[in-house]
Amino acid sequence: MTLRTGHVGLNVTDLDRSLAFYRDVLGFGVLGEGKSGGEGGDGERRYAFLGPLSGDGLPVLTLWQQAGGAYEGGLAGLHHLALEAESVERVREYETALRAYGVTFAHDGLVAHGEGSASGGIFFHDPDGTRLEIFAASGAEDAPAPHASAPTCGFF
């Protein structure tokens, strides 16, 4: 058996803020929410399972309200989360929605994954600073590549 990614869990500082971003801007459905007592039962810990509302109903992303601060890209762990869209046109639609939301991008719009690459996407951060990418496997042939000697998704 070959392993595959089941879902990705992200620690967040404010579940309501993160839900608004992932649900309202990126279009994830909320499959379920819950809460439990914190360490020693003295606090409330909330979480949400996100994914497509149609299909198998399995979570793609889980948000855990348990972070005490923003994402730190200089520490070991998650580098970035890449989400695949069906087309470059769809990536551009996400870019428009993200700009309207006020997101800051790591590169100026759609970029290729490398010099001459057909794949490419947009690179940005969620409300807690987690690095995100939305890409398409083809259609970015004419987009610039920000780094000539390294994959675009490597350093941002």
XYZ file of N, CA, C and O in Angstrom:
624
model
N 0.838 -1.174 0.000
C 0.000 0.000 0.000
C 0.887 1.243 0.000
O 1.869 1.319 0.711
N 0.520 2.229 -0.791
C 1.222 3.495 -0.829
C 0.464 4.508 0.009
O -0.757 4.611 -0.082
N 1.182 5.236 0.841
C 0.544 6.266 1.655
C 0.167 7.465 0.798
O 0.817 7.765 -0.197
N -0.894 8.143 1.173
C -1.277 9.392 0.531
C -1.735 10.336 1.632
O -2.070 9.900 2.739
N -1.744 11.602 1.346
C -2.179 12.578 2.337
C -3.669 12.406 2.597
O -4.463 12.396 1.657
N -4.029 12.274 3.840
C -5.431 12.152 4.212
C -6.053 13.524 4.417
O -7.050 13.865 3.808
N -5.460 14.321 5.291
C -5.848 15.706 5.494
C -4.666 16.411 6.148
O -3.745 15.780 6.629
N -4.716 17.725 6.153
C -3.669 18.531 6.778
C -4.287 19.250 7.968
O -5.373 19.832 7.851
N -3.633 19.205 9.098
C -4.094 19.909 10.288
C -3.242 21.148 10.521
O -2.023 21.065 10.493
N -3.900 22.284 10.722
C -3.197 23.539 10.989
C -3.599 24.078 12.350
O -4.795 24.127 12.677
N -2.629 24.495 13.143
C -2.911 25.208 14.376
C -3.228 26.652 14.018
O -2.528 27.260 13.196
N -4.274 27.200 14.609
C -4.670 28.583 14.355
C -4.857 29.307 15.686
O -5.092 28.676 16.719
N -4.766 30.630 15.644
C -4.939 31.416 16.861
C -6.392 31.793 17.107
O -6.796 31.987 18.250
N -7.183 31.924 16.031
C -8.569 32.365 16.135
C -9.394 31.568 15.124
O -9.351 31.841 13.932
N -10.131 30.592 15.605
C -10.871 29.704 14.709
C -11.897 30.464 13.875
O -12.036 30.201 12.680
N -12.601 31.413 14.462
C -13.605 32.158 13.695
C -12.965 32.912 12.523
O -13.474 32.887 11.403
N -11.840 33.552 12.768
C -11.135 34.285 11.707
C -10.637 33.331 10.628
O -10.797 33.589 9.435
N -10.073 32.215 11.023
C -9.566 31.245 10.058
C -10.695 30.592 9.280
O -10.570 30.361 8.073
N -11.813 30.293 9.953
C -12.967 29.737 9.246
C -13.476 30.705 8.179
O -13.789 30.296 7.060
N -13.550 31.979 8.504
C -13.995 32.977 7.533
C -13.080 32.966 6.311
O -13.551 33.023 5.172
N -11.788 32.857 6.525
C -10.829 32.852 5.416
C -10.955 31.587 4.571
O -11.157 31.645 3.361
N -10.853 30.425 5.194
C -10.857 29.161 4.448
C -12.230 28.842 3.848
O -12.318 28.274 2.766
N -13.296 29.222 4.521
C -14.646 28.972 4.025
C -15.070 30.028 3.004
O -15.431 29.703 1.878
N -15.013 31.290 3.389
C -15.581 32.362 2.568
C -14.683 32.786 1.409
O -15.189 33.191 0.370
N -13.373 32.713 1.577
C -12.464 33.159 0.525
C -11.990 31.985 -0.335
O -11.984 32.072 -1.562
N -11.612 30.881 0.299
C -11.099 29.741 -0.458
C -12.169 28.717 -0.822
O -11.931 27.825 -1.619
N -13.352 28.822 -0.231
C -14.471 27.986 -0.644
C -14.575 26.609 -0.022
O -15.344 25.771 -0.492
N -13.856 26.350 1.055
C -13.994 25.059 1.727
C -15.334 24.990 2.449
O -15.807 25.983 3.000
N -15.930 23.808 2.472
C -17.135 23.591 3.253
C -16.764 23.186 4.666
O -15.734 22.551 4.895
N -17.593 23.543 5.629
C -17.376 23.127 7.015
C -18.092 21.800 7.196
O -19.318 21.727 7.149
N -17.324 20.743 7.376
C -17.879 19.398 7.522
C -18.284 19.110 8.964
O -19.110 18.249 9.213
N -17.660 19.814 9.886
C -17.984 19.624 11.295
C -17.155 20.549 12.154
O -16.074 20.978 11.763
N -17.692 20.866 13.328
C -16.993 21.695 14.307
C -17.166 21.060 15.671
O -18.129 20.344 15.903
N -16.250 21.347 16.552
C -16.365 20.813 17.895
C -15.523 21.600 18.871
O -14.815 22.534 18.504
N -15.634 21.207 20.130
C -14.828 21.831 21.173
C -14.652 20.836 22.296
O -15.423 19.895 22.465
N -13.587 21.051 23.035
C -13.327 20.215 24.196
C -12.644 21.080 25.241
O -12.159 22.166 24.940
N -12.605 20.575 26.456
C -11.907 21.303 27.508
C -10.425 21.371 27.210
O -9.863 20.491 26.561
N -9.780 22.421 27.613
C -8.346 22.588 27.406
C -7.561 21.701 28.350
O -8.106 20.846 29.043
N -6.269 21.924 28.385
C -5.397 21.163 29.253
C -5.909 21.257 30.689
O -6.120 22.342 31.213
N -6.148 20.148 31.296
C -6.674 20.139 32.655
C -8.144 20.524 32.734
O -8.676 20.725 33.805
N -8.809 20.661 31.585
C -10.223 21.000 31.563
C -10.528 22.447 31.911
O -11.668 22.794 32.154
N -9.484 23.326 31.935
C -9.706 24.699 32.376
C -9.966 25.689 31.242
O -10.148 26.862 31.488
N -10.020 25.233 30.025
C -10.249 26.144 28.911
C -11.033 25.463 27.817
O -11.368 24.284 27.909
N -11.314 26.211 26.760
C -12.072 25.659 25.653
C -11.173 25.571 24.427
O -10.532 26.536 24.052
N -11.135 24.390 23.826
C -10.370 24.187 22.602
C -11.357 23.861 21.501
O -12.172 22.968 21.629
N -11.267 24.629 20.406
C -12.202 24.457 19.298
C -11.474 23.940 18.078
O -10.279 24.171 17.908
N -12.220 23.280 17.204
C -11.653 22.768 15.963
C -12.742 22.690 14.904
O -13.937 22.735 15.206
N -12.296 22.586 13.641
C -13.239 22.459 12.528
C -12.617 21.584 11.449
O -11.405 21.652 11.192
N -13.444 20.749 10.844
C -13.046 19.910 9.715
C -13.569 20.563 8.443
O -14.763 20.858 8.341
N -12.694 20.779 7.466
C -13.065 21.437 6.216
C -12.811 20.522 5.034
O -11.870 19.734 5.034
N -13.645 20.651 4.019
C -13.482 19.857 2.807
C -14.599 20.171 1.834
O -15.397 21.086 2.053
N -14.688 19.400 0.768
C -15.773 19.615 -0.195
C -17.103 19.152 0.407
O -17.155 18.145 1.109
N -18.147 19.911 0.144
C -19.468 19.530 0.661
C -20.100 18.418 -0.166
O -21.020 17.755 0.283
N -19.606 18.218 -1.386
C -20.084 17.102 -2.204
C -18.954 16.086 -2.315
O -17.810 16.384 -2.020
N -19.272 14.911 -2.718
C -18.249 13.869 -2.851
C -18.213 12.974 -1.637
O -19.237 12.680 -1.023
N -17.001 12.573 -1.244
C -16.852 11.590 -0.176
C -17.047 12.159 1.228
O -17.152 11.416 2.190
N -17.073 13.501 1.358
C -17.298 14.118 2.658
C -16.126 14.001 3.620
O -16.264 14.270 4.807
N -14.959 13.604 3.116
C -13.781 13.472 3.971
C -13.084 14.816 4.108
O -13.025 15.600 3.166
N -12.530 15.086 5.291
C -11.850 16.364 5.485
C -10.560 16.462 4.669
O -9.854 15.475 4.481
N -10.290 17.672 4.207
C -9.050 17.992 3.514
C -8.149 18.763 4.469
O -6.942 18.624 4.466
N -8.787 19.561 5.313
C -8.073 20.456 6.210
C -8.769 20.445 7.560
O -9.998 20.437 7.639
N -7.983 20.429 8.629
C -8.523 20.541 9.975
C -7.869 21.740 10.639
O -6.652 21.884 10.586
N -8.666 22.598 11.211
C -8.164 23.773 11.916
C -8.297 23.533 13.412
O -9.377 23.176 13.893
N -7.196 23.726 14.141
C -7.165 23.501 15.581
C -6.843 24.822 16.264
O -5.756 25.369 16.074
N -7.765 25.355 17.049
C -7.522 26.611 17.753
C -6.693 26.304 18.990
O -7.231 26.051 20.075
N -5.370 26.318 18.815
C -4.495 26.049 19.942
C -3.138 26.719 19.802
O -2.237 26.481 20.597
N -2.979 27.587 18.806
C -1.713 28.291 18.633
C -1.684 29.541 19.498
O -2.671 30.256 19.603
N -0.541 29.796 20.091
C -0.367 30.988 20.910
C 0.232 32.152 20.146
O 0.356 33.247 20.672
N 0.616 31.916 18.909
C 1.219 32.970 18.094
C 1.165 32.590 16.634
O 0.721 31.498 16.273
N 1.642 33.484 15.787
C 1.602 33.288 14.338
C 2.573 32.198 13.890
O 3.523 31.848 14.597
N 2.336 31.692 12.691
C 3.195 30.709 12.031
C 4.619 31.244 11.947
O 4.824 32.432 11.672
N 5.587 30.386 12.155
C 6.994 30.765 12.069
C 7.665 29.926 10.997
O 7.919 28.749 11.194
N 7.890 30.530 9.844
C 8.464 29.821 8.706
C 9.905 29.394 8.886
O 10.400 28.549 8.155
N 10.605 29.957 9.850
C 12.003 29.616 10.058
C 12.224 28.409 10.955
O 13.370 28.042 11.224
N 11.157 27.790 11.425
C 11.279 26.611 12.280
C 10.986 25.346 11.489
O 10.313 25.389 10.459
N 11.473 24.242 11.976
C 11.183 22.957 11.329
C 9.686 22.692 11.376
O 8.998 23.102 12.307
N 9.182 22.016 10.354
C 7.762 21.694 10.286
C 7.207 22.056 8.925
O 7.920 22.045 7.924
N 5.956 22.407 8.885
C 5.277 22.725 7.636
C 5.992 23.856 6.901
O 6.226 24.921 7.466
N 6.334 23.635 5.631
C 6.919 24.679 4.790
C 5.816 25.509 4.157
O 5.771 26.724 4.274
N 4.906 24.842 3.446
C 3.732 25.506 2.887
C 2.704 24.453 2.514
O 3.021 23.276 2.401
N 1.489 24.899 2.331
C 0.394 24.032 1.921
C 0.025 24.409 0.499
O -0.309 25.565 0.237
N 0.126 23.461 -0.432
C -0.206 23.700 -1.837
C -1.563 23.087 -2.145
O -1.808 21.920 -1.854
N -2.430 23.891 -2.746
C -3.769 23.460 -3.136
C -3.872 23.549 -4.651
O -3.525 24.577 -5.232
N -4.331 22.490 -5.293
C -4.397 22.458 -6.756
C -5.783 22.859 -7.253
O -6.793 22.341 -6.798
N -5.803 23.779 -8.201
C -7.034 24.191 -8.883
C -7.068 23.514 -10.249
O -6.033 23.079 -10.763
N -8.255 23.452 -10.849
C -8.401 22.728 -12.115
C -7.825 23.475 -13.316
O -7.579 22.863 -14.347
N -7.575 24.791 -13.196
C -7.067 25.559 -14.336
C -6.407 26.845 -13.857
O -6.658 27.306 -12.737
N -5.595 27.432 -14.729
C -4.985 28.720 -14.430
C -6.063 29.790 -14.293
O -5.954 30.687 -13.445
N -7.124 29.681 -15.067
C -8.217 30.634 -14.945
C -8.828 30.598 -13.544
O -9.155 31.631 -12.969
N -8.963 29.410 -13.009
C -9.500 29.272 -11.644
C -8.521 29.846 -10.613
O -8.935 30.473 -9.644
N -7.212 29.654 -10.844
C -6.205 30.243 -9.955
C -6.364 31.765 -9.953
O -6.326 32.412 -8.907
N -6.561 32.340 -11.125
C -6.737 33.800 -11.224
C -8.017 34.260 -10.509
O -8.054 35.349 -9.934
N -9.059 33.444 -10.522
C -10.281 33.777 -9.775
C -9.996 33.815 -8.274
O -10.470 34.708 -7.563
N -9.220 32.835 -7.797
C -8.827 32.846 -6.389
C -7.978 34.074 -6.084
O -8.135 34.709 -5.033
N -7.082 34.429 -6.994
C -6.248 35.611 -6.798
C -7.117 36.860 -6.619
O -6.876 37.672 -5.724
N -8.127 37.010 -7.447
C -9.035 38.154 -7.352
C -9.735 38.175 -5.995
O -9.806 39.221 -5.333
N -10.246 37.037 -5.563
C -10.939 36.951 -4.268
C -9.983 37.245 -3.115
O -10.348 37.946 -2.154
N -8.774 36.741 -3.200
C -7.790 36.964 -2.140
C -7.366 38.429 -2.081
O -7.205 38.991 -1.003
N -7.205 39.065 -3.225
C -6.862 40.499 -3.245
C -7.995 41.321 -2.621
O -7.749 42.250 -1.846
N -9.244 40.969 -2.937
C -10.394 41.673 -2.360
C -10.428 41.501 -0.838
O -10.867 42.392 -0.113
N -9.943 40.375 -0.353
C -9.903 40.089 1.081
C -8.751 40.836 1.764
O -8.716 40.953 2.974
N -7.788 41.311 0.957
C -6.657 42.055 1.509
C -5.408 41.241 1.757
O -4.510 41.673 2.479
N -5.326 40.065 1.153
C -4.162 39.199 1.340
C -2.945 39.795 0.638
O -3.042 40.350 -0.454
N -1.784 39.652 1.253
C -0.521 40.060 0.648
C 0.101 38.849 -0.034
O 0.148 37.761 0.550
N 0.567 39.041 -1.240
C 1.147 37.956 -2.024
C 2.673 37.965 -1.930
O 3.288 39.027 -1.830
N 3.268 36.791 -2.005
C 4.728 36.669 -1.980
C 5.336 37.080 -3.317
O 6.469 37.544 -3.365
N 4.610 36.900 -4.392
C 5.042 37.287 -5.739
C 3.907 38.092 -6.359
O 2.766 38.004 -5.921
N 4.209 38.827 -7.406
C 3.201 39.673 -8.031
C 2.300 38.847 -8.948
O 2.535 38.747 -10.141
N 1.280 38.237 -8.369
C 0.323 37.461 -9.150
C 0.831 36.080 -9.521
O 1.716 35.516 -8.885
N 0.253 35.540 -10.585
C 0.558 34.190 -11.053
C 2.001 34.100 -11.529
O 2.449 34.937 -12.321
N 2.720 33.106 -11.043
C 4.100 32.860 -11.459
C 4.270 31.382 -11.798
O 3.556 30.523 -11.284
N 5.229 31.105 -12.682
C 5.540 29.718 -13.040
C 6.325 29.072 -11.909
O 7.021 29.743 -11.144
N 6.250 27.743 -11.822
C 7.013 27.024 -10.803
C 8.508 27.047 -11.083
O 9.308 26.783 -10.199
N 8.890 27.326 -12.309
C 10.297 27.416 -12.700
C 10.384 27.906 -14.128
O 9.376 27.948 -14.847
N 11.579 28.274 -14.562
C 11.782 28.737 -15.936
C 11.235 27.712 -16.921
O 11.601 26.535 -16.866
N 10.329 28.135 -17.800
C 9.781 27.264 -18.828
C 8.756 26.259 -18.355
O 8.295 25.418 -19.117
N 8.359 26.330 -17.084
C 7.399 25.377 -16.527
C 5.974 25.697 -16.977
O 5.592 26.857 -17.079
N 5.192 24.658 -17.230
C 3.779 24.838 -17.580
C 2.936 25.029 -16.322
O 1.859 25.613 -16.369
N 3.417 24.548 -15.185
C 2.662 24.683 -13.946
C 3.038 25.980 -13.244
O 4.135 26.503 -13.411
N 2.094 26.488 -12.476
C 2.364 27.713 -11.735
C 1.197 28.067 -10.851
O 0.153 27.412 -10.880
N 1.394 29.114 -10.061
C 0.333 29.482 -9.142
C 0.568 30.797 -8.456
O 1.401 31.607 -8.863
N -0.174 30.991 -7.374
C -0.082 32.173 -6.538
C 0.377 31.746 -5.152
O 0.067 30.651 -4.686
N 1.121 32.628 -4.486
C 1.732 32.322 -3.199
C 1.379 33.426 -2.220
O 1.583 34.602 -2.504
N 0.844 33.046 -1.059
C 0.325 34.027 -0.109
C 0.300 33.405 1.282
O 0.736 32.265 1.464
N -0.208 34.148 2.256
C -0.273 33.683 3.648
C -1.705 33.754 4.163
O -2.451 34.656 3.802
N -2.050 32.806 5.039
C -3.372 32.836 5.672
C -3.355 33.833 6.835
O -2.317 34.467 7.091
N -4.459 34.012 7.572
C -4.495 35.012 8.649
C -3.467 34.799 9.761
O -3.103 35.753 10.447
N -2.976 33.570 9.930
C -1.950 33.310 10.937
C -0.546 33.267 10.350
O 0.409 32.937 11.047
N -0.417 33.584 9.069
C 0.903 33.621 8.446
C 1.350 32.315 7.812
O 2.463 32.234 7.297
N 0.513 31.277 7.837
C 0.871 30.014 7.201
C 0.997 30.234 5.698
O 0.133 30.855 5.079
N 2.093 29.738 5.121
C 2.333 29.924 3.691
C 1.444 28.987 2.885
O 1.375 27.787 3.160
N 0.762 29.554 1.891
C -0.157 28.808 1.042
C 0.160 29.049 -0.425
O 0.680 30.101 -0.796
N -0.202 28.069 -1.230
C -0.050 28.147 -2.681
C -1.321 27.576 -3.301
O -1.826 26.555 -2.845
N -1.826 28.237 -4.340
C -2.871 27.655 -5.181
C -2.272 27.595 -6.573
O -1.818 28.611 -7.096
N -2.252 26.394 -7.151
C -1.586 26.218 -8.436
C -2.438 25.426 -9.406
O -3.402 24.770 -9.020
N -2.036 25.493 -10.673
C -2.611 24.652 -11.725
C -1.455 23.913 -12.377
O -0.337 24.437 -12.488
N -1.709 22.695 -12.810
C -0.658 21.849 -13.385
C -0.208 22.324 -14.764
O 0.893 21.989 -15.204
N -1.027 23.112 -15.432
C -0.648 23.623 -16.752
C -1.300 24.972 -16.990
O -2.200 25.370 -16.261
N -0.799 25.678 -18.001
C -1.369 26.965 -18.366
C -0.549 28.162 -17.948
O -0.896 29.295 -18.258
N 0.560 27.950 -17.254
C 1.389 29.060 -16.760
C 2.657 29.254 -17.596
O 3.604 29.889 -17.140
N 2.666 28.733 -18.810
C 3.864 28.782 -19.650
C 4.382 30.194 -19.870
O 5.584 30.406 -19.993
N 3.495 31.185 -19.925
C 3.896 32.562 -20.193
C 4.108 33.389 -18.927
O 4.433 34.571 -19.010
N 3.914 32.784 -17.779
C 4.090 33.506 -16.513
C 5.572 33.573 -16.153
O 6.342 32.661 -16.476
N 5.988 34.639 -15.481
C 7.395 34.747 -15.077
C 7.730 33.746 -13.977
O 6.856 33.294 -13.242
N 9.002 33.410 -13.872
C 9.499 32.577 -12.777
C 10.394 33.459 -11.905
O 11.415 33.957 -12.382
N 10.026 33.691 -10.652
C 10.786 34.618 -9.798
C 12.211 34.176 -9.489
O 13.066 35.002 -9.235
N 12.463 32.867 -9.494
C 13.799 32.360 -9.166
C 14.282 31.505 -10.326
O 13.679 30.474 -10.633
N 15.383 31.895 -10.927
C 15.894 31.148 -12.076
C 16.471 29.794 -11.669
O 16.364 28.825 -12.410
N 17.060 29.700 -10.482
C 17.772 28.478 -10.116
C 17.090 27.620 -9.061
O 17.642 26.616 -8.651
N 15.887 27.996 -8.617
C 15.207 27.217 -7.582
C 13.713 27.207 -7.859
O 13.187 28.133 -8.489
N 13.005 26.183 -7.415
C 11.551 26.163 -7.583
C 10.902 27.354 -6.886
O 11.309 27.729 -5.782
N 9.921 27.944 -7.518
C 9.228 29.118 -6.964
C 8.644 28.826 -5.593
O 8.652 29.693 -4.713
N 8.142 27.618 -5.382
C 7.501 27.304 -4.106
C 8.500 27.092 -2.979
O 8.111 26.947 -1.839
N 9.798 27.122 -3.285
C 10.801 26.833 -2.258
C 11.098 27.943 -1.297
O 11.266 27.714 -0.109
N 11.184 29.170 -1.784
C 11.615 30.268 -0.928
C 10.640 31.443 -1.026
O 10.683 32.208 -1.970
N 9.758 31.512 -0.066
C 8.852 32.666 0.017
C 8.382 32.839 1.437
O 8.586 32.007 2.279
